[in-house]
Amino acid sequence: MTSPRVLTAEECVRLLGREGVARVAICTPVGPRIFPVNYVCEGGDSIVFRTSPSSTLGTFAWGTEVAFQVDELDWTTSSGWSVEAVGRPVVVHDPVEIAELRGHGEPHPWAGGSREMFIRLRWKEIAGRSVGTAPLPQEPRDLRPADEDHSALSWHDRRKDHEGP
Amino acid sequence: MSDTGPGNGWPPRRLEELARAECVRLLGSKSVGRVAFVAEGSPVVLPVNYVSSDGMVYFRTSTHNVMAAHLLDAAAAFQVDDVDEFMESGWSVLVQGWAEFLDPEVETEYGLERLAHRIEPWAAGARYLLVRIKPERISGRRLEPR
């Protein structure tokens, strides 16, 4: 067992930049809540996720402090890392900004539906820790199943061609 | 990008609310979750390894950290999920309730002795504080291909 290591701000930003799925913790009048979201990282100083204006996140996840957390934890080796970014998110209203976000093709909510509210968190604090002996990931994330042939198609094509679950 | 379903060519997803019994079962199936609470007006969310029994959530922490300082008899949320980023599907269960500190010396009272090894903290250092989150509400959702 090793002592937890405090990550540098640079390490935190790099790990957050791997994107994927995070959890947003918010304060509501009836206590804290946590929701998973998929997100994109922009410019090394903010993240953006989408929700519906009528959802709990759409109601309480902006204009007040939220905590945004990502981790990769491996039960088999008791290793992993966690990064938490804290700040006061804003709703993105600017059509140009929204068009740019859409142009990047992300973040697309997996659940689909009318999740038309873009929320941006420009964090004021970022902190992280790692435990265990496994090295921090250096490469961008690769979501492909390990047993797939990676050679022939681009990732995007492969997903398009996939027949589904 | 599509506004009616996930992008990247996946078929539309179906979002299903989970029954409490299913949420309790799923809670018992995982070992790492995230606990959220409020510290000086700001939310905090931290990963912990835990065990769950009948919807109760137990984990250990240090007596000298932010959880020890702010979780006592405080409103807390606990969340576990299992997401498949390749398939863009998965589930999430949220426990809303209150945190309390238990005496680890009497953890047999809580039926934890069988499970104790699963809440051995991964990080070194004394983590004697046994925390329980008692649920007031348990909810969950599953996102699946139609």
PDB file of C-alpha atoms in Angstrom:
ATOM      1  CA  MET A   1       0.000   0.000   0.000  1.00  0.00           C
ATOM      2  CA  THR A   2       1.343   3.402  -0.913  1.00  0.00           C
ATOM      3  CA  SER A   3       0.566   6.863   0.312  1.00  0.00           C
ATOM      4  CA  PRO A   4      -1.633   8.940  -1.941  1.00  0.00           C
ATOM      5  CA  ARG A   5       0.271  11.365  -4.117  1.00  0.00           C
ATOM      6  CA  VAL A   6      -1.002  14.874  -4.703  1.00  0.00           C
ATOM      7  CA  LEU A   7      -1.071  15.542  -8.439  1.00  0.00           C
ATOM      8  CA  THR A   8       0.293  18.732  -9.930  1.00  0.00           C
ATOM      9  CA  ALA A   9      -2.117  21.143 -11.628  1.00  0.00           C
ATOM     10  CA  GLU A  10      -0.571  20.191 -14.990  1.00  0.00           C
ATOM     11  CA  GLU A  11      -1.218  16.509 -14.341  1.00  0.00           C
ATOM     12  CA  CYS A  12      -4.791  17.292 -13.315  1.00  0.00           C
ATOM     13  CA  VAL A  13      -5.489  19.266 -16.481  1.00  0.00           C
ATOM     14  CA  ARG A  14      -3.953  16.561 -18.652  1.00  0.00           C
ATOM     15  CA  LEU A  15      -6.034  13.837 -16.985  1.00  0.00           C
ATOM     16  CA  LEU A  16      -9.208  15.913 -17.262  1.00  0.00           C
ATOM     17  CA  GLY A  17      -8.370  16.391 -20.941  1.00  0.00           C
ATOM     18  CA  ARG A  18      -8.721  12.661 -21.547  1.00  0.00           C
ATOM     19  CA  GLU A  19     -12.451  13.364 -21.499  1.00  0.00           C
ATOM     20  CA  GLY A  20     -15.124  10.692 -21.335  1.00  0.00           C
ATOM     21  CA  VAL A  21     -17.476  10.320 -18.405  1.00  0.00           C
ATOM     22  CA  ALA A  22     -17.334  12.458 -15.268  1.00  0.00           C
ATOM     23  CA  ARG A  23     -19.550  13.090 -12.289  1.00  0.00           C
ATOM     24  CA  VAL A  24     -20.983  16.447 -11.377  1.00  0.00           C
ATOM     25  CA  ALA A  25     -21.770  17.096  -7.721  1.00  0.00           C
ATOM     26  CA  ILE A  26     -24.218  19.886  -6.998  1.00  0.00           C
ATOM     27  CA  CYS A  27     -25.938  21.394  -4.004  1.00  0.00           C
ATOM     28  CA  THR A  28     -29.718  21.351  -4.104  1.00  0.00           C
ATOM     29  CA  PRO A  29     -32.122  22.617  -1.440  1.00  0.00           C
ATOM     30  CA  VAL A  30     -32.557  19.004  -0.334  1.00  0.00           C
ATOM     31  CA  GLY A  31     -28.896  18.038  -0.204  1.00  0.00           C
ATOM     32  CA  PRO A  32     -26.013  17.199  -2.487  1.00  0.00           C
ATOM     33  CA  ARG A  33     -26.532  15.158  -5.634  1.00  0.00           C
ATOM     34  CA  ILE A  34     -24.184  13.449  -8.095  1.00  0.00           C
ATOM     35  CA  PHE A  35     -24.857  12.856 -11.771  1.00  0.00           C
ATOM     36  CA  PRO A  36     -22.721  11.264 -14.452  1.00  0.00           C
ATOM     37  CA  VAL A  37     -22.179  13.268 -17.628  1.00  0.00           C
ATOM     38  CA  ASN A  38     -20.036  12.965 -20.681  1.00  0.00           C
ATOM     39  CA  TYR A  39     -18.061  16.079 -21.409  1.00  0.00           C
ATOM     40  CA  VAL A  40     -15.407  17.759 -23.474  1.00  0.00           C
ATOM     41  CA  CYS A  41     -12.424  19.733 -22.257  1.00  0.00           C
ATOM     42  CA  GLU A  42     -11.738  23.040 -23.972  1.00  0.00           C
ATOM     43  CA  GLY A  43      -8.679  25.218 -23.999  1.00  0.00           C
ATOM     44  CA  GLY A  44      -7.129  23.588 -20.984  1.00  0.00           C
ATOM     45  CA  ASP A  45      -9.193  25.703 -18.636  1.00  0.00           C
ATOM     46  CA  SER A  46     -12.820  24.652 -18.996  1.00  0.00           C
ATOM     47  CA  ILE A  47     -15.106  21.717 -19.553  1.00  0.00           C
ATOM     48  CA  VAL A  48     -18.498  21.647 -21.266  1.00  0.00           C
ATOM     49  CA  PHE A  49     -21.378  19.250 -20.814  1.00  0.00           C
ATOM     50  CA  ARG A  50     -24.968  19.195 -21.970  1.00  0.00           C
ATOM     51  CA  THR A  51     -28.213  18.694 -20.160  1.00  0.00           C
ATOM     52  CA  SER A  52     -31.878  19.509 -20.385  1.00  0.00           C
ATOM     53  CA  PRO A  53     -33.024  22.845 -18.913  1.00  0.00           C
ATOM     54  CA  SER A  54     -35.721  21.034 -16.948  1.00  0.00           C
ATOM     55  CA  SER A  55     -33.373  18.486 -15.343  1.00  0.00           C
ATOM     56  CA  THR A  56     -31.842  18.700 -11.882  1.00  0.00           C
ATOM     57  CA  LEU A  57     -28.498  19.576 -13.471  1.00  0.00           C
ATOM     58  CA  GLY A  58     -30.185  22.150 -15.686  1.00  0.00           C
ATOM     59  CA  THR A  59     -31.661  23.740 -12.591  1.00  0.00           C
ATOM     60  CA  PHE A  60     -28.837  23.582 -10.063  1.00  0.00           C
ATOM     61  CA  ALA A  61     -25.586  23.092 -11.979  1.00  0.00           C
ATOM     62  CA  TRP A  62     -24.935  26.696 -12.964  1.00  0.00           C
ATOM     63  CA  GLY A  63     -24.631  30.077 -11.266  1.00  0.00           C
ATOM     64  CA  THR A  64     -23.456  28.360  -8.118  1.00  0.00           C
ATOM     65  CA  GLU A  65     -20.472  26.227  -7.172  1.00  0.00           C
ATOM     66  CA  VAL A  66     -20.265  22.696  -8.455  1.00  0.00           C
ATOM     67  CA  ALA A  67     -17.627  20.003  -8.180  1.00  0.00           C
ATOM     68  CA  PHE A  68     -16.697  18.128 -11.316  1.00  0.00           C
ATOM     69  CA  GLN A  69     -14.873  14.862 -10.811  1.00  0.00           C
ATOM     70  CA  VAL A  70     -13.194  12.315 -13.057  1.00  0.00           C
ATOM     71  CA  ASP A  71     -11.266   9.227 -12.107  1.00  0.00           C
ATOM     72  CA  GLU A  72      -9.904   5.939 -13.330  1.00  0.00           C
ATOM     73  CA  LEU A  73      -9.788   3.404 -10.542  1.00  0.00           C
ATOM     74  CA  ASP A  74      -8.652  -0.165 -10.846  1.00  0.00           C
ATOM     75  CA  TRP A  75      -9.991  -2.449  -8.187  1.00  0.00           C
ATOM     76  CA  THR A  76      -7.632  -5.292  -9.088  1.00  0.00           C
ATOM     77  CA  THR A  77      -4.488  -3.268  -8.396  1.00  0.00           C
ATOM     78  CA  SER A  78      -5.947  -0.818  -5.858  1.00  0.00           C
ATOM     79  CA  SER A  79      -4.534   1.908  -8.050  1.00  0.00           C
ATOM     80  CA  GLY A  80      -5.968   4.920  -9.688  1.00  0.00           C
ATOM     81  CA  TRP A  81      -6.341   8.627  -9.793  1.00  0.00           C
ATOM     82  CA  SER A  82      -9.064  11.173  -9.217  1.00  0.00           C
ATOM     83  CA  VAL A  83      -9.261  14.813 -10.253  1.00  0.00           C
ATOM     84  CA  GLU A  84     -11.751  17.349  -8.975  1.00  0.00           C
ATOM     85  CA  ALA A  85     -12.400  20.739 -10.574  1.00  0.00           C
ATOM     86  CA  VAL A  86     -14.453  23.278  -8.677  1.00  0.00           C
ATOM     87  CA  GLY A  87     -16.043  26.451  -9.942  1.00  0.00           C
ATOM     88  CA  ARG A  88     -19.186  28.279 -10.896  1.00  0.00           C
ATOM     89  CA  PRO A  89     -20.488  27.086 -14.267  1.00  0.00           C
ATOM     90  CA  VAL A  90     -22.352  29.279 -16.712  1.00  0.00           C
ATOM     91  CA  VAL A  91     -24.918  28.467 -19.353  1.00  0.00           C
ATOM     92  CA  VAL A  92     -23.561  28.976 -22.857  1.00  0.00           C
ATOM     93  CA  HIS A  93     -25.976  31.284 -24.680  1.00  0.00           C
ATOM     94  CA  ASP A  94     -23.768  32.638 -27.443  1.00  0.00           C
ATOM     95  CA  PRO A  95     -24.917  31.000 -30.721  1.00  0.00           C
ATOM     96  CA  VAL A  96     -21.404  31.284 -32.158  1.00  0.00           C
ATOM     97  CA  GLU A  97     -19.950  29.464 -29.195  1.00  0.00           C
ATOM     98  CA  ILE A  98     -22.650  26.801 -29.386  1.00  0.00           C
ATOM     99  CA  ALA A  99     -22.041  26.379 -33.107  1.00  0.00           C
ATOM    100  CA  GLU A 100     -18.345  25.908 -32.402  1.00  0.00           C
ATOM    101  CA  LEU A 101     -19.114  23.296 -29.776  1.00  0.00           C
ATOM    102  CA  ARG A 102     -21.440  21.511 -32.170  1.00  0.00           C
ATOM    103  CA  GLY A 103     -18.787  21.744 -34.845  1.00  0.00           C
ATOM    104  CA  HIS A 104     -16.528  19.667 -32.652  1.00  0.00           C
ATOM    105  CA  GLY A 105     -19.262  17.036 -32.641  1.00  0.00           C
ATOM    106  CA  GLU A 106     -19.186  16.881 -28.885  1.00  0.00           C
ATOM    107  CA  PRO A 107     -20.332  16.578 -26.211  1.00  0.00           C
ATOM    108  CA  HIS A 108     -23.220  14.484 -27.436  1.00  0.00           C
ATOM    109  CA  PRO A 109     -25.326  13.217 -24.546  1.00  0.00           C
ATOM    110  CA  TRP A 110     -25.611   9.471 -24.790  1.00  0.00           C
ATOM    111  CA  ALA A 111     -29.231   9.580 -23.759  1.00  0.00           C
ATOM    112  CA  GLY A 112     -30.078  11.798 -26.691  1.00  0.00           C
ATOM    113  CA  GLY A 113     -33.310  13.676 -26.346  1.00  0.00           C
ATOM    114  CA  SER A 114     -33.582  17.394 -25.969  1.00  0.00           C
ATOM    115  CA  ARG A 115     -30.457  18.153 -23.961  1.00  0.00           C
ATOM    116  CA  GLU A 116     -30.092  21.572 -25.447  1.00  0.00           C
ATOM    117  CA  MET A 117     -28.458  23.324 -22.547  1.00  0.00           C
ATOM    118  CA  PHE A 118     -24.682  23.695 -22.813  1.00  0.00           C
ATOM    119  CA  ILE A 119     -23.026  24.297 -19.473  1.00  0.00           C
ATOM    120  CA  ARG A 120     -19.427  25.462 -19.219  1.00  0.00           C
ATOM    121  CA  LEU A 121     -17.320  25.181 -16.110  1.00  0.00           C
ATOM    122  CA  ARG A 122     -14.214  27.337 -16.119  1.00  0.00           C
ATOM    123  CA  TRP A 123     -12.705  25.982 -12.974  1.00  0.00           C
ATOM    124  CA  LYS A 124     -11.156  28.152 -10.305  1.00  0.00           C
ATOM    125  CA  GLU A 125      -9.598  25.236  -8.474  1.00  0.00           C
ATOM    126  CA  ILE A 126      -8.353  21.903  -9.698  1.00  0.00           C
ATOM    127  CA  ALA A 127      -6.839  19.210  -7.535  1.00  0.00           C
ATOM    128  CA  GLY A 128      -6.135  15.526  -7.770  1.00  0.00           C
ATOM    129  CA  ARG A 129      -4.574  12.537  -6.154  1.00  0.00           C
ATOM    130  CA  SER A 130      -3.298   9.176  -7.188  1.00  0.00           C
ATOM    131  CA  VAL A 131      -2.986   6.003  -5.193  1.00  0.00           C
ATOM    132  CA  GLY A 132      -1.158   2.776  -5.913  1.00  0.00           C
ATOM    133  CA  THR A 133       1.850   2.037  -8.020  1.00  0.00           C
ATOM    134  CA  ALA A 134       0.332   2.061 -11.510  1.00  0.00           C
ATOM    135  CA  PRO A 135       1.698   4.934 -13.623  1.00  0.00           C
ATOM    136  CA  LEU A 136      -0.638   7.722 -14.677  1.00  0.00           C
ATOM    137  CA  PRO A 137      -1.931   7.228 -18.210  1.00  0.00           C
ATOM    138  CA  GLN A 138       0.062   9.169 -20.785  1.00  0.00           C
ATOM    139  CA  GLU A 139      -1.809   8.352 -23.968  1.00  0.00           C
ATOM    140  CA  PRO A 140      -5.213   9.592 -25.096  1.00  0.00           C
ATOM    141  CA  ARG A 141      -7.998   7.253 -24.174  1.00  0.00           C
ATOM    142  CA  ASP A 142      -8.705   4.346 -26.459  1.00  0.00           C
ATOM    143  CA  LEU A 143     -12.209   3.023 -25.981  1.00  0.00           C
ATOM    144  CA  ARG A 144     -11.928   0.186 -28.428  1.00  0.00           C
ATOM    145  CA  PRO A 145     -12.328  -3.291 -27.047  1.00  0.00           C
ATOM    146  CA  ALA A 146      -8.891  -4.846 -26.665  1.00  0.00           C
ATOM    147  CA  ASP A 147      -9.669  -7.816 -28.892  1.00  0.00           C
ATOM    148  CA  GLU A 148     -10.642  -5.759 -31.929  1.00  0.00           C
ATOM    149  CA  ASP A 149      -8.506  -5.349 -34.980  1.00  0.00           C
ATOM    150  CA  HIS A 150      -7.427  -1.728 -34.779  1.00  0.00           C
ATOM    151  CA  SER A 151      -5.859  -1.476 -38.178  1.00  0.00           C
ATOM    152  CA  ALA A 152      -8.352  -1.192 -40.984  1.00  0.00           C
ATOM    153  CA  LEU A 153     -10.883   1.499 -40.197  1.00  0.00           C
ATOM    154  CA  SER A 154     -10.766   4.765 -38.401  1.00  0.00           C
ATOM    155  CA  TRP A 155     -12.446   4.771 -35.046  1.00  0.00           C
ATOM    156  CA  HIS A 156     -15.317   6.845 -36.344  1.00  0.00           C
ATOM    157  CA  ASP A 157     -15.918   4.545 -39.314  1.00  0.00           C
ATOM    158  CA  ARG A 158     -15.723   1.520 -37.123  1.00  0.00           C
ATOM    159  CA  ARG A 159     -18.346   2.841 -34.790  1.00  0.00           C
ATOM    160  CA  LYS A 160     -20.606   3.784 -37.696  1.00  0.00           C
ATOM    161  CA  ASP A 161     -20.248   0.335 -39.138  1.00  0.00           C
ATOM    162  CA  HIS A 162     -20.790  -1.452 -35.903  1.00  0.00           C
ATOM    163  CA  GLU A 163     -24.041  -3.340 -35.924  1.00  0.00           C
ATOM    164  CA  GLY A 164     -24.813  -2.426 -32.377  1.00  0.00           C
ATOM    165  CA  PRO A 165     -24.945  -4.404 -29.201  1.00  0.00           C
TER     166      PRO A 165
ATOM    167  CA  MET B   1     -23.963  14.962 -34.083  1.00  0.00           C
ATOM    168  CA  SER B   2     -27.589  14.128 -33.607  1.00  0.00           C
ATOM    169  CA  ASP B   3     -30.017  15.760 -31.261  1.00  0.00           C
ATOM    170  CA  THR B   4     -32.327  12.794 -31.216  1.00  0.00           C
ATOM    171  CA  GLY B   5     -29.820  10.216 -30.139  1.00  0.00           C
ATOM    172  CA  PRO B   6     -26.182   9.576 -29.566  1.00  0.00           C
ATOM    173  CA  GLY B   7     -23.804  10.518 -32.304  1.00  0.00           C
ATOM    174  CA  ASN B   8     -21.199   8.364 -33.974  1.00  0.00           C
ATOM    175  CA  GLY B   9     -23.728   6.074 -35.542  1.00  0.00           C
ATOM    176  CA  TRP B  10     -25.122   4.295 -32.533  1.00  0.00           C
ATOM    177  CA  PRO B  11     -28.840   3.574 -32.516  1.00  0.00           C
ATOM    178  CA  PRO B  12     -31.033   5.628 -30.179  1.00  0.00           C
ATOM    179  CA  ARG B  13     -30.947   4.829 -26.511  1.00  0.00           C
ATOM    180  CA  ARG B  14     -33.708   4.026 -24.106  1.00  0.00           C
ATOM    181  CA  LEU B  15     -33.514   5.653 -20.670  1.00  0.00           C
ATOM    182  CA  GLU B  16     -35.127   3.485 -18.030  1.00  0.00           C
ATOM    183  CA  GLU B  17     -35.822   4.362 -14.398  1.00  0.00           C
ATOM    184  CA  LEU B  18     -34.736   1.519 -12.137  1.00  0.00           C
ATOM    185  CA  ALA B  19     -36.846   0.069  -9.352  1.00  0.00           C
ATOM    186  CA  ARG B  20     -35.492   0.456  -5.838  1.00  0.00           C
ATOM    187  CA  ALA B  21     -34.786  -3.279  -5.502  1.00  0.00           C
ATOM    188  CA  GLU B  22     -32.688  -3.204  -8.650  1.00  0.00           C
ATOM    189  CA  CYS B  23     -30.840  -0.115  -7.378  1.00  0.00           C
ATOM    190  CA  VAL B  24     -30.071  -1.895  -4.099  1.00  0.00           C
ATOM    191  CA  ARG B  25     -28.802  -4.923  -6.007  1.00  0.00           C
ATOM    192  CA  LEU B  26     -26.593  -2.774  -8.230  1.00  0.00           C
ATOM    193  CA  LEU B  27     -25.256  -0.884  -5.199  1.00  0.00           C
ATOM    194  CA  GLY B  28     -24.146  -4.217  -3.792  1.00  0.00           C
ATOM    195  CA  SER B  29     -22.445  -5.203  -7.025  1.00  0.00           C
ATOM    196  CA  LYS B  30     -19.744  -2.536  -7.117  1.00  0.00           C
ATOM    197  CA  SER B  31     -16.791  -1.649  -4.937  1.00  0.00           C
ATOM    198  CA  VAL B  32     -15.939   1.932  -5.864  1.00  0.00           C
ATOM    199  CA  GLY B  33     -18.354   4.840  -5.705  1.00  0.00           C
ATOM    200  CA  ARG B  34     -18.313   8.576  -5.187  1.00  0.00           C
ATOM    201  CA  VAL B  35     -19.523  10.432  -2.156  1.00  0.00           C
ATOM    202  CA  ALA B  36     -20.665  14.048  -2.355  1.00  0.00           C
ATOM    203  CA  PHE B  37     -21.204  16.461   0.483  1.00  0.00           C
ATOM    204  CA  VAL B  38     -21.051  20.156   1.177  1.00  0.00           C
ATOM    205  CA  ALA B  39     -17.965  21.760   2.700  1.00  0.00           C
ATOM    206  CA  GLU B  40     -18.175  25.463   3.492  1.00  0.00           C
ATOM    207  CA  GLY B  41     -20.913  25.999   0.969  1.00  0.00           C
ATOM    208  CA  SER B  42     -19.231  24.175  -1.906  1.00  0.00           C
ATOM    209  CA  PRO B  43     -19.924  20.648  -3.076  1.00  0.00           C
ATOM    210  CA  VAL B  44     -17.136  18.104  -2.834  1.00  0.00           C
ATOM    211  CA  VAL B  45     -17.066  14.745  -4.591  1.00  0.00           C
ATOM    212  CA  LEU B  46     -14.534  12.040  -3.796  1.00  0.00           C
ATOM    213  CA  PRO B  47     -14.140   8.395  -4.785  1.00  0.00           C
ATOM    214  CA  VAL B  48     -14.166   5.757  -2.063  1.00  0.00           C
ATOM    215  CA  ASN B  49     -14.220   1.997  -1.954  1.00  0.00           C
ATOM    216  CA  TYR B  50     -17.257   0.813  -0.100  1.00  0.00           C
ATOM    217  CA  VAL B  51     -19.604  -1.999   0.716  1.00  0.00           C
ATOM    218  CA  SER B  52     -23.346  -1.849   0.636  1.00  0.00           C
ATOM    219  CA  SER B  53     -25.977  -3.881   2.350  1.00  0.00           C
ATOM    220  CA  ASP B  54     -29.718  -3.283   2.075  1.00  0.00           C
ATOM    221  CA  GLY B  55     -29.099   0.110   0.547  1.00  0.00           C
ATOM    222  CA  MET B  56     -26.802   1.242   3.381  1.00  0.00           C
ATOM    223  CA  VAL B  57     -23.373   2.366   2.240  1.00  0.00           C
ATOM    224  CA  TYR B  58     -20.240   1.875   4.369  1.00  0.00           C
ATOM    225  CA  PHE B  59     -16.717   3.097   3.804  1.00  0.00           C
ATOM    226  CA  ARG B  60     -13.651   4.039   5.784  1.00  0.00           C
ATOM    227  CA  THR B  61     -11.736   7.245   5.847  1.00  0.00           C
ATOM    228  CA  SER B  62      -9.145   9.115   7.879  1.00  0.00           C
ATOM    229  CA  THR B  63     -10.167  10.977  10.993  1.00  0.00           C
ATOM    230  CA  HIS B  64      -8.298  14.068   9.774  1.00  0.00           C
ATOM    231  CA  ASN B  65      -9.549  14.827   6.289  1.00  0.00           C
ATOM    232  CA  VAL B  66     -12.272  16.833   4.599  1.00  0.00           C
ATOM    233  CA  MET B  67     -14.780  13.991   4.976  1.00  0.00           C
ATOM    234  CA  ALA B  68     -14.132  13.703   8.694  1.00  0.00           C
ATOM    235  CA  ALA B  69     -14.595  17.447   9.011  1.00  0.00           C
ATOM    236  CA  HIS B  70     -17.844  17.747   7.077  1.00  0.00           C
ATOM    237  CA  LEU B  71     -19.695  14.448   6.880  1.00  0.00           C
ATOM    238  CA  LEU B  72     -20.836  14.009  10.453  1.00  0.00           C
ATOM    239  CA  ASP B  73     -24.638  13.916  10.472  1.00  0.00           C
ATOM    240  CA  ALA B  74     -24.574  15.806   7.188  1.00  0.00           C
ATOM    241  CA  ALA B  75     -26.647  15.415   4.052  1.00  0.00           C
ATOM    242  CA  ALA B  76     -24.717  13.302   1.603  1.00  0.00           C
ATOM    243  CA  ALA B  77     -25.108  11.703  -1.776  1.00  0.00           C
ATOM    244  CA  PHE B  78     -23.474   8.527  -2.937  1.00  0.00           C
ATOM    245  CA  GLN B  79     -23.304   7.454  -6.548  1.00  0.00           C
ATOM    246  CA  VAL B  80     -22.140   4.354  -8.355  1.00  0.00           C
ATOM    247  CA  ASP B  81     -22.270   3.633 -12.017  1.00  0.00           C
ATOM    248  CA  ASP B  82     -21.086   1.253 -14.631  1.00  0.00           C
ATOM    249  CA  VAL B  83     -20.647   2.901 -17.972  1.00  0.00           C
ATOM    250  CA  ASP B  84     -19.425   1.453 -21.208  1.00  0.00           C
ATOM    251  CA  GLU B  85     -17.881   4.283 -23.151  1.00  0.00           C
ATOM    252  CA  PHE B  86     -17.582   2.158 -26.253  1.00  0.00           C
ATOM    253  CA  MET B  87     -21.256   1.244 -26.299  1.00  0.00           C
ATOM    254  CA  GLU B  88     -22.323   4.564 -24.758  1.00  0.00           C
ATOM    255  CA  SER B  89     -24.578   2.782 -22.337  1.00  0.00           C
ATOM    256  CA  GLY B  90     -24.682   1.901 -18.684  1.00  0.00           C
ATOM    257  CA  TRP B  91     -26.389   2.591 -15.403  1.00  0.00           C
ATOM    258  CA  SER B  92     -26.096   4.973 -12.481  1.00  0.00           C
ATOM    259  CA  VAL B  93     -27.535   4.667  -8.987  1.00  0.00           C
ATOM    260  CA  LEU B  94     -27.839   7.624  -6.623  1.00  0.00           C
ATOM    261  CA  VAL B  95     -28.320   7.361  -2.869  1.00  0.00           C
ATOM    262  CA  GLN B  96     -29.571  10.471  -1.143  1.00  0.00           C
ATOM    263  CA  GLY B  97     -29.364  10.461   2.594  1.00  0.00           C
ATOM    264  CA  TRP B  98     -27.420  11.276   5.704  1.00  0.00           C
ATOM    265  CA  ALA B  99     -23.912  10.350   6.738  1.00  0.00           C
ATOM    266  CA  GLU B 100     -23.069   9.150  10.203  1.00  0.00           C
ATOM    267  CA  PHE B 101     -19.899   7.946  11.881  1.00  0.00           C
ATOM    268  CA  LEU B 102     -19.856   4.477  13.387  1.00  0.00           C
ATOM    269  CA  ASP B 103     -17.536   2.926  15.890  1.00  0.00           C
ATOM    270  CA  PRO B 104     -15.303   0.602  13.848  1.00  0.00           C
ATOM    271  CA  GLU B 105     -14.711  -1.528  16.936  1.00  0.00           C
ATOM    272  CA  VAL B 106     -18.291  -2.682  16.769  1.00  0.00           C
ATOM    273  CA  GLU B 107     -18.577  -3.200  13.057  1.00  0.00           C
ATOM    274  CA  THR B 108     -19.809  -6.738  13.675  1.00  0.00           C
ATOM    275  CA  GLU B 109     -23.048  -5.090  14.758  1.00  0.00           C
ATOM    276  CA  TYR B 110     -23.513  -3.922  11.228  1.00  0.00           C
ATOM    277  CA  GLY B 111     -22.741  -7.297   9.705  1.00  0.00           C
ATOM    278  CA  LEU B 112     -19.605  -5.867   8.154  1.00  0.00           C
ATOM    279  CA  GLU B 113     -17.032  -8.378   9.359  1.00  0.00           C
ATOM    280  CA  ARG B 114     -17.543 -10.534   6.291  1.00  0.00           C
ATOM    281  CA  LEU B 115     -17.088  -7.521   4.058  1.00  0.00           C
ATOM    282  CA  ALA B 116     -14.419  -5.663   6.001  1.00  0.00           C
ATOM    283  CA  HIS B 117     -11.616  -6.495   3.576  1.00  0.00           C
ATOM    284  CA  ARG B 118     -13.519  -4.761   0.821  1.00  0.00           C
ATOM    285  CA  ILE B 119     -13.417  -1.430   2.583  1.00  0.00           C
ATOM    286  CA  GLU B 120      -9.730  -1.570   3.316  1.00  0.00           C
ATOM    287  CA  PRO B 121      -8.726   1.820   1.936  1.00  0.00           C
ATOM    288  CA  TRP B 122      -6.340   1.692  -0.969  1.00  0.00           C
ATOM    289  CA  ALA B 123      -4.268   4.554   0.353  1.00  0.00           C
ATOM    290  CA  ALA B 124      -1.845   4.066   3.206  1.00  0.00           C
ATOM    291  CA  GLY B 125      -2.361   5.771   6.524  1.00  0.00           C
ATOM    292  CA  ALA B 126      -4.715   5.241   9.384  1.00  0.00           C
ATOM    293  CA  ARG B 127      -8.322   5.311   8.212  1.00  0.00           C
ATOM    294  CA  TYR B 128     -10.223   4.405  11.293  1.00  0.00           C
ATOM    295  CA  LEU B 129     -13.366   6.347  10.683  1.00  0.00           C
ATOM    296  CA  LEU B 130     -16.225   4.112   9.595  1.00  0.00           C
ATOM    297  CA  VAL B 131     -18.870   6.090   7.747  1.00  0.00           C
ATOM    298  CA  ARG B 132     -22.384   4.964   6.948  1.00  0.00           C
ATOM    299  CA  ILE B 133     -24.743   6.681   4.559  1.00  0.00           C
ATOM    300  CA  LYS B 134     -28.339   5.945   5.408  1.00  0.00           C
ATOM    301  CA  PRO B 135     -30.536   6.329   2.393  1.00  0.00           C
ATOM    302  CA  GLU B 136     -33.639   8.452   2.346  1.00  0.00           C
ATOM    303  CA  ARG B 137     -34.076   7.886  -1.324  1.00  0.00           C
ATOM    304  CA  ILE B 138     -32.441   5.535  -3.803  1.00  0.00           C
ATOM    305  CA  SER B 139     -32.909   6.080  -7.492  1.00  0.00           C
ATOM    306  CA  GLY B 140     -31.286   4.837 -10.614  1.00  0.00           C
ATOM    307  CA  ARG B 141     -31.330   4.893 -14.351  1.00  0.00           C
ATOM    308  CA  ARG B 142     -30.155   2.620 -17.058  1.00  0.00           C
ATOM    309  CA  LEU B 143     -29.346   3.698 -20.563  1.00  0.00           C
ATOM    310  CA  GLU B 144     -29.605   0.923 -23.090  1.00  0.00           C
ATOM    311  CA  PRO B 145     -29.842   0.507 -26.811  1.00  0.00           C
ATOM    312  CA  ARG B 146     -33.448   0.315 -27.870  1.00  0.00           C
TER     313      ARG B 146
END
